[in-house]
Amino acid sequence: MPPQTAFISGPIDTGPQETYFHTHYTPLLTAAIARNDSFVLGPLPYGVDSDALAYLLQYPVSPTRITIFVTSREDSLWGMQFRALGVNVHVVEGDNTRDRDAAMTEASTYDILRLRTEEEARKVYGESWREGYVTNTERNWKRRRGIQEEERVEVEVVNREVRDGLGVDAVHAVAWGGGVQKKKRFLGKALGR
């Protein structure tokens, strides 16, 4: 199978010591790296975007295999720092996250993402949790498949499809990524934070 391009998408809150990221994303990224795939992701300086960029660069994945998609405003805020890391920076038409995410779907062949279960979402968001709320991560998965935003899809169906696509089973996902690996805080310094 020739190398492909993964769109990495996920929540902006990955918990203490990035536990959510290490538990659910590390095994998926490791499998994609082993396939020699390339990666597209957003520019946020926190959450899955930041955690994934740090993980890829530390692995190490060549920065030429990583493209950060930004709006023009995000480029003016963070573009120079990303370019200093040697990664590709792609400035999208439009100035909102939906335009940026749609461009990343178009530029990639599959998704690396995980949707929180209702129980997890209630725990993280507390009183702010809303039944039926569609996250950007869920929108990204649906966009690739041509599924309407209001159409309900079971969270575990999505999560299983992502794991199966990379040959990662749920037991190994938890064992591989269960917060064991520590992420160095070099990314914040590289981005001037």
PDB file of C-alpha atoms in Angstrom:
ATOM      1  CA  MET A   1       0.000   0.000   0.000  1.00  0.00           C
ATOM      2  CA  PRO A   2       1.477   3.380  -0.966  1.00  0.00           C
ATOM      3  CA  PRO A   3       1.825   6.031   1.742  1.00  0.00           C
ATOM      4  CA  GLN A   4      -1.307   8.036   2.435  1.00  0.00           C
ATOM      5  CA  THR A   5      -2.111  11.278   4.234  1.00  0.00           C
ATOM      6  CA  ALA A   6      -3.882  11.305   7.604  1.00  0.00           C
ATOM      7  CA  PHE A   7      -5.979  14.207   8.871  1.00  0.00           C
ATOM      8  CA  ILE A   8      -5.436  14.354  12.653  1.00  0.00           C
ATOM      9  CA  SER A   9      -8.454  15.788  14.441  1.00  0.00           C
ATOM     10  CA  GLY A  10      -9.532  15.883  18.066  1.00  0.00           C
ATOM     11  CA  PRO A  11     -10.542  17.852  21.139  1.00  0.00           C
ATOM     12  CA  ILE A  12      -8.832  20.956  22.462  1.00  0.00           C
ATOM     13  CA  ASP A  13      -8.730  19.501  25.980  1.00  0.00           C
ATOM     14  CA  THR A  14      -6.690  16.311  26.309  1.00  0.00           C
ATOM     15  CA  GLY A  15      -6.663  16.259  30.101  1.00  0.00           C
ATOM     16  CA  PRO A  16      -3.917  16.159  32.703  1.00  0.00           C
ATOM     17  CA  GLN A  17      -0.556  15.154  31.202  1.00  0.00           C
ATOM     18  CA  GLU A  18      -2.340  14.816  27.841  1.00  0.00           C
ATOM     19  CA  THR A  19      -3.780  11.473  29.038  1.00  0.00           C
ATOM     20  CA  TYR A  20      -6.587  11.456  26.443  1.00  0.00           C
ATOM     21  CA  PHE A  21      -4.076  12.013  23.643  1.00  0.00           C
ATOM     22  CA  HIS A  22      -1.638   9.360  24.839  1.00  0.00           C
ATOM     23  CA  THR A  23      -4.394   6.822  25.463  1.00  0.00           C
ATOM     24  CA  HIS A  24      -6.287   7.210  22.190  1.00  0.00           C
ATOM     25  CA  TYR A  25      -4.023   8.891  19.615  1.00  0.00           C
ATOM     26  CA  THR A  26      -0.513   7.561  20.227  1.00  0.00           C
ATOM     27  CA  PRO A  27      -1.263   4.016  18.954  1.00  0.00           C
ATOM     28  CA  LEU A  28      -3.027   5.382  15.858  1.00  0.00           C
ATOM     29  CA  LEU A  29      -0.176   7.771  15.062  1.00  0.00           C
ATOM     30  CA  THR A  30       2.429   5.070  15.648  1.00  0.00           C
ATOM     31  CA  ALA A  31       0.637   2.778  13.178  1.00  0.00           C
ATOM     32  CA  ALA A  32       0.417   5.580  10.585  1.00  0.00           C
ATOM     33  CA  ILE A  33       4.097   6.457  11.053  1.00  0.00           C
ATOM     34  CA  ALA A  34       5.018   2.789  10.500  1.00  0.00           C
ATOM     35  CA  ARG A  35       3.136   2.943   7.176  1.00  0.00           C
ATOM     36  CA  ASN A  36       5.231   5.997   6.191  1.00  0.00           C
ATOM     37  CA  ASP A  37       2.130   8.163   5.909  1.00  0.00           C
ATOM     38  CA  SER A  38       2.089  11.966   5.913  1.00  0.00           C
ATOM     39  CA  PHE A  39      -0.021  14.142   8.194  1.00  0.00           C
ATOM     40  CA  VAL A  40      -2.213  17.247   8.066  1.00  0.00           C
ATOM     41  CA  LEU A  41      -3.431  18.993  11.198  1.00  0.00           C
ATOM     42  CA  GLY A  42      -4.661  22.282  12.543  1.00  0.00           C
ATOM     43  CA  PRO A  43      -2.626  25.004  14.266  1.00  0.00           C
ATOM     44  CA  LEU A  44      -4.046  25.194  17.769  1.00  0.00           C
ATOM     45  CA  PRO A  45      -1.373  25.555  20.469  1.00  0.00           C
ATOM     46  CA  TYR A  46      -3.226  23.161  22.786  1.00  0.00           C
ATOM     47  CA  GLY A  47      -5.185  19.928  22.573  1.00  0.00           C
ATOM     48  CA  VAL A  48      -4.768  17.249  19.931  1.00  0.00           C
ATOM     49  CA  ASP A  49      -3.232  19.621  17.345  1.00  0.00           C
ATOM     50  CA  SER A  50      -0.369  20.583  19.645  1.00  0.00           C
ATOM     51  CA  ASP A  51       0.027  17.115  21.188  1.00  0.00           C
ATOM     52  CA  ALA A  52       0.129  15.431  17.771  1.00  0.00           C
ATOM     53  CA  LEU A  53       2.655  17.882  16.342  1.00  0.00           C
ATOM     54  CA  ALA A  54       4.951  17.400  19.324  1.00  0.00           C
ATOM     55  CA  TYR A  55       4.574  13.602  19.133  1.00  0.00           C
ATOM     56  CA  LEU A  56       5.325  13.493  15.396  1.00  0.00           C
ATOM     57  CA  LEU A  57       8.386  15.738  15.630  1.00  0.00           C
ATOM     58  CA  GLN A  58       9.757  13.793  18.599  1.00  0.00           C
ATOM     59  CA  TYR A  59       9.134  10.383  17.016  1.00  0.00           C
ATOM     60  CA  PRO A  60      10.894  11.657  14.788  1.00  0.00           C
ATOM     61  CA  VAL A  61       8.822  12.141  11.656  1.00  0.00           C
ATOM     62  CA  SER A  62      10.418  14.326   9.005  1.00  0.00           C
ATOM     63  CA  PRO A  63       8.832  17.790   9.131  1.00  0.00           C
ATOM     64  CA  THR A  64       8.370  17.541   5.352  1.00  0.00           C
ATOM     65  CA  ARG A  65       5.683  14.884   6.010  1.00  0.00           C
ATOM     66  CA  ILE A  66       3.702  17.282   8.226  1.00  0.00           C
ATOM     67  CA  THR A  67       1.457  20.091   6.958  1.00  0.00           C
ATOM     68  CA  ILE A  68      -0.226  22.574   9.278  1.00  0.00           C
ATOM     69  CA  PHE A  69      -3.363  24.141   7.796  1.00  0.00           C
ATOM     70  CA  VAL A  70      -4.085  27.707   8.906  1.00  0.00           C
ATOM     71  CA  THR A  71      -6.443  30.544   8.116  1.00  0.00           C
ATOM     72  CA  SER A  72      -4.814  33.850   7.164  1.00  0.00           C
ATOM     73  CA  ARG A  73      -5.335  35.114  10.723  1.00  0.00           C
ATOM     74  CA  GLU A  74      -3.755  31.981  12.212  1.00  0.00           C
ATOM     75  CA  ASP A  75      -0.870  32.331   9.773  1.00  0.00           C
ATOM     76  CA  SER A  76      -0.198  35.856  11.039  1.00  0.00           C
ATOM     77  CA  LEU A  77      -0.277  34.572  14.641  1.00  0.00           C
ATOM     78  CA  TRP A  78       1.660  31.299  14.358  1.00  0.00           C
ATOM     79  CA  GLY A  79       2.848  30.738  10.791  1.00  0.00           C
ATOM     80  CA  MET A  80       6.410  31.939  11.351  1.00  0.00           C
ATOM     81  CA  GLN A  81       6.882  29.627  14.339  1.00  0.00           C
ATOM     82  CA  PHE A  82       5.565  26.615  12.406  1.00  0.00           C
ATOM     83  CA  ARG A  83       7.831  27.377   9.454  1.00  0.00           C
ATOM     84  CA  ALA A  84      10.778  27.592  11.876  1.00  0.00           C
ATOM     85  CA  LEU A  85      10.023  23.969  12.837  1.00  0.00           C
ATOM     86  CA  GLY A  86      10.446  22.993   9.183  1.00  0.00           C
ATOM     87  CA  VAL A  87       6.863  21.796   8.706  1.00  0.00           C
ATOM     88  CA  ASN A  88       4.778  22.758   5.696  1.00  0.00           C
ATOM     89  CA  VAL A  89       2.237  25.532   6.273  1.00  0.00           C
ATOM     90  CA  HIS A  90      -0.829  25.745   4.044  1.00  0.00           C
ATOM     91  CA  VAL A  91      -2.927  28.930   4.229  1.00  0.00           C
ATOM     92  CA  VAL A  92      -6.546  28.175   3.292  1.00  0.00           C
ATOM     93  CA  GLU A  93      -9.154  30.309   1.575  1.00  0.00           C
ATOM     94  CA  GLY A  94     -11.747  31.475   4.060  1.00  0.00           C
ATOM     95  CA  ASP A  95     -11.237  32.491   7.630  1.00  0.00           C
ATOM     96  CA  ASN A  96     -13.018  29.974   9.812  1.00  0.00           C
ATOM     97  CA  THR A  97     -12.360  26.524  11.204  1.00  0.00           C
ATOM     98  CA  ARG A  98     -14.936  24.838   8.955  1.00  0.00           C
ATOM     99  CA  ASP A  99     -13.152  26.104   5.834  1.00  0.00           C
ATOM    100  CA  ARG A 100      -9.820  24.982   7.272  1.00  0.00           C
ATOM    101  CA  ASP A 101     -11.147  21.558   8.270  1.00  0.00           C
ATOM    102  CA  ALA A 102     -12.799  21.040   4.870  1.00  0.00           C
ATOM    103  CA  ALA A 103      -9.471  21.826   3.183  1.00  0.00           C
ATOM    104  CA  MET A 104      -7.721  19.259   5.398  1.00  0.00           C
ATOM    105  CA  THR A 105     -10.308  16.612   4.498  1.00  0.00           C
ATOM    106  CA  GLU A 106      -9.714  17.381   0.821  1.00  0.00           C
ATOM    107  CA  ALA A 107      -5.919  17.178   1.223  1.00  0.00           C
ATOM    108  CA  SER A 108      -5.957  13.845   3.079  1.00  0.00           C
ATOM    109  CA  THR A 109      -7.010  10.260   2.443  1.00  0.00           C
ATOM    110  CA  TYR A 110      -8.166   9.170   5.910  1.00  0.00           C
ATOM    111  CA  ASP A 111      -8.792  10.381   9.458  1.00  0.00           C
ATOM    112  CA  ILE A 112      -6.978   9.857  12.735  1.00  0.00           C
ATOM    113  CA  LEU A 113      -9.527  10.899  15.328  1.00  0.00           C
ATOM    114  CA  ARG A 114     -11.564   9.718  18.259  1.00  0.00           C
ATOM    115  CA  LEU A 115     -14.972  10.814  19.453  1.00  0.00           C
ATOM    116  CA  ARG A 116     -15.643  11.003  23.165  1.00  0.00           C
ATOM    117  CA  THR A 117     -18.372   8.735  24.483  1.00  0.00           C
ATOM    118  CA  GLU A 118     -21.375  10.423  26.096  1.00  0.00           C
ATOM    119  CA  GLU A 119     -20.043   9.463  29.532  1.00  0.00           C
ATOM    120  CA  GLU A 120     -16.604  10.956  28.771  1.00  0.00           C
ATOM    121  CA  ALA A 121     -18.129  14.140  27.335  1.00  0.00           C
ATOM    122  CA  ARG A 122     -20.409  14.613  30.357  1.00  0.00           C
ATOM    123  CA  LYS A 123     -17.404  14.221  32.657  1.00  0.00           C
ATOM    124  CA  VAL A 124     -15.243  16.717  30.724  1.00  0.00           C
ATOM    125  CA  TYR A 125     -17.910  19.342  29.994  1.00  0.00           C
ATOM    126  CA  GLY A 126     -20.133  18.954  33.056  1.00  0.00           C
ATOM    127  CA  GLU A 127     -23.098  21.350  32.975  1.00  0.00           C
ATOM    128  CA  SER A 128     -22.002  22.603  29.537  1.00  0.00           C
ATOM    129  CA  TRP A 129     -22.548  19.182  27.921  1.00  0.00           C
ATOM    130  CA  ARG A 130     -25.387  19.192  25.360  1.00  0.00           C
ATOM    131  CA  GLU A 131     -27.018  16.069  24.002  1.00  0.00           C
ATOM    132  CA  GLY A 132     -26.746  15.862  20.223  1.00  0.00           C
ATOM    133  CA  TYR A 133     -23.971  18.467  19.962  1.00  0.00           C
ATOM    134  CA  VAL A 134     -21.797  17.723  16.922  1.00  0.00           C
ATOM    135  CA  THR A 135     -18.111  18.446  17.541  1.00  0.00           C
ATOM    136  CA  ASN A 136     -15.739  19.602  14.814  1.00  0.00           C
ATOM    137  CA  THR A 137     -14.053  16.193  15.079  1.00  0.00           C
ATOM    138  CA  GLU A 138     -17.350  14.437  14.336  1.00  0.00           C
ATOM    139  CA  ARG A 139     -18.040  16.893  11.478  1.00  0.00           C
ATOM    140  CA  ASN A 140     -14.672  15.999   9.968  1.00  0.00           C
ATOM    141  CA  TRP A 141     -15.441  12.260  10.031  1.00  0.00           C
ATOM    142  CA  LYS A 142     -18.919  12.820   8.546  1.00  0.00           C
ATOM    143  CA  ARG A 143     -17.624  15.188   5.842  1.00  0.00           C
ATOM    144  CA  ARG A 144     -15.286  12.548   4.428  1.00  0.00           C
ATOM    145  CA  ARG A 145     -18.189  10.087   4.163  1.00  0.00           C
ATOM    146  CA  GLY A 146     -20.800  12.515   2.856  1.00  0.00           C
ATOM    147  CA  ILE A 147     -22.945  12.079   5.982  1.00  0.00           C
ATOM    148  CA  GLN A 148     -25.181  15.003   6.917  1.00  0.00           C
ATOM    149  CA  GLU A 149     -24.308  16.744  10.177  1.00  0.00           C
ATOM    150  CA  GLU A 150     -27.694  16.053  11.780  1.00  0.00           C
ATOM    151  CA  GLU A 151     -27.520  12.317  10.982  1.00  0.00           C
ATOM    152  CA  ARG A 152     -26.706  10.304  14.127  1.00  0.00           C
ATOM    153  CA  VAL A 153     -23.819   7.843  14.097  1.00  0.00           C
ATOM    154  CA  GLU A 154     -22.858   5.789  17.137  1.00  0.00           C
ATOM    155  CA  VAL A 155     -19.574   6.969  18.661  1.00  0.00           C
ATOM    156  CA  GLU A 156     -18.158   3.450  18.926  1.00  0.00           C
ATOM    157  CA  VAL A 157     -18.871   2.828  15.220  1.00  0.00           C
ATOM    158  CA  VAL A 158     -16.683   5.825  14.367  1.00  0.00           C
ATOM    159  CA  ASN A 159     -13.936   4.948  16.846  1.00  0.00           C
ATOM    160  CA  ARG A 160     -13.842   1.292  15.762  1.00  0.00           C
ATOM    161  CA  GLU A 161     -13.636   2.253  12.072  1.00  0.00           C
ATOM    162  CA  VAL A 162     -10.653   4.522  12.749  1.00  0.00           C
ATOM    163  CA  ARG A 163      -8.831   1.851  14.795  1.00  0.00           C
ATOM    164  CA  ASP A 164      -9.621  -0.918  12.293  1.00  0.00           C
ATOM    165  CA  GLY A 165      -8.401   1.220   9.388  1.00  0.00           C
ATOM    166  CA  LEU A 166      -4.969   1.371  11.008  1.00  0.00           C
ATOM    167  CA  GLY A 167      -5.009  -2.192  12.333  1.00  0.00           C
ATOM    168  CA  VAL A 168      -5.086  -1.081  15.979  1.00  0.00           C
ATOM    169  CA  ASP A 169      -7.429  -2.959  18.309  1.00  0.00           C
ATOM    170  CA  ALA A 170      -8.929  -1.327  21.397  1.00  0.00           C
ATOM    171  CA  VAL A 171      -6.946  -3.434  23.875  1.00  0.00           C
ATOM    172  CA  HIS A 172      -3.622  -2.529  22.270  1.00  0.00           C
ATOM    173  CA  ALA A 173      -4.656   1.108  21.904  1.00  0.00           C
ATOM    174  CA  VAL A 174      -4.983   1.433  25.669  1.00  0.00           C
ATOM    175  CA  ALA A 175      -1.874  -0.655  26.403  1.00  0.00           C
ATOM    176  CA  TRP A 176       0.330   1.240  23.919  1.00  0.00           C
ATOM    177  CA  GLY A 177      -0.784   4.737  24.689  1.00  0.00           C
ATOM    178  CA  GLY A 178      -2.105   4.622  28.227  1.00  0.00           C
ATOM    179  CA  GLY A 179      -0.223   7.718  29.342  1.00  0.00           C
ATOM    180  CA  VAL A 180       3.092   5.882  29.654  1.00  0.00           C
ATOM    181  CA  GLN A 181       4.933   8.058  27.176  1.00  0.00           C
ATOM    182  CA  LYS A 182       5.897  11.533  28.327  1.00  0.00           C
ATOM    183  CA  LYS A 183       5.838  14.441  25.936  1.00  0.00           C
ATOM    184  CA  LYS A 184       8.659  16.931  26.274  1.00  0.00           C
ATOM    185  CA  ARG A 185       7.598  20.536  26.435  1.00  0.00           C
ATOM    186  CA  PHE A 186       9.833  21.665  23.595  1.00  0.00           C
ATOM    187  CA  LEU A 187       6.929  22.647  21.370  1.00  0.00           C
ATOM    188  CA  GLY A 188       5.860  25.526  23.608  1.00  0.00           C
ATOM    189  CA  LYS A 189       9.371  26.919  23.500  1.00  0.00           C
ATOM    190  CA  ALA A 190       9.553  26.500  19.730  1.00  0.00           C
ATOM    191  CA  LEU A 191       6.278  28.389  19.364  1.00  0.00           C
ATOM    192  CA  GLY A 192       7.381  31.140  21.737  1.00  0.00           C
ATOM    193  CA  ARG A 193       5.146  30.178  24.698  1.00  0.00           C
TER     194      ARG A 193
END
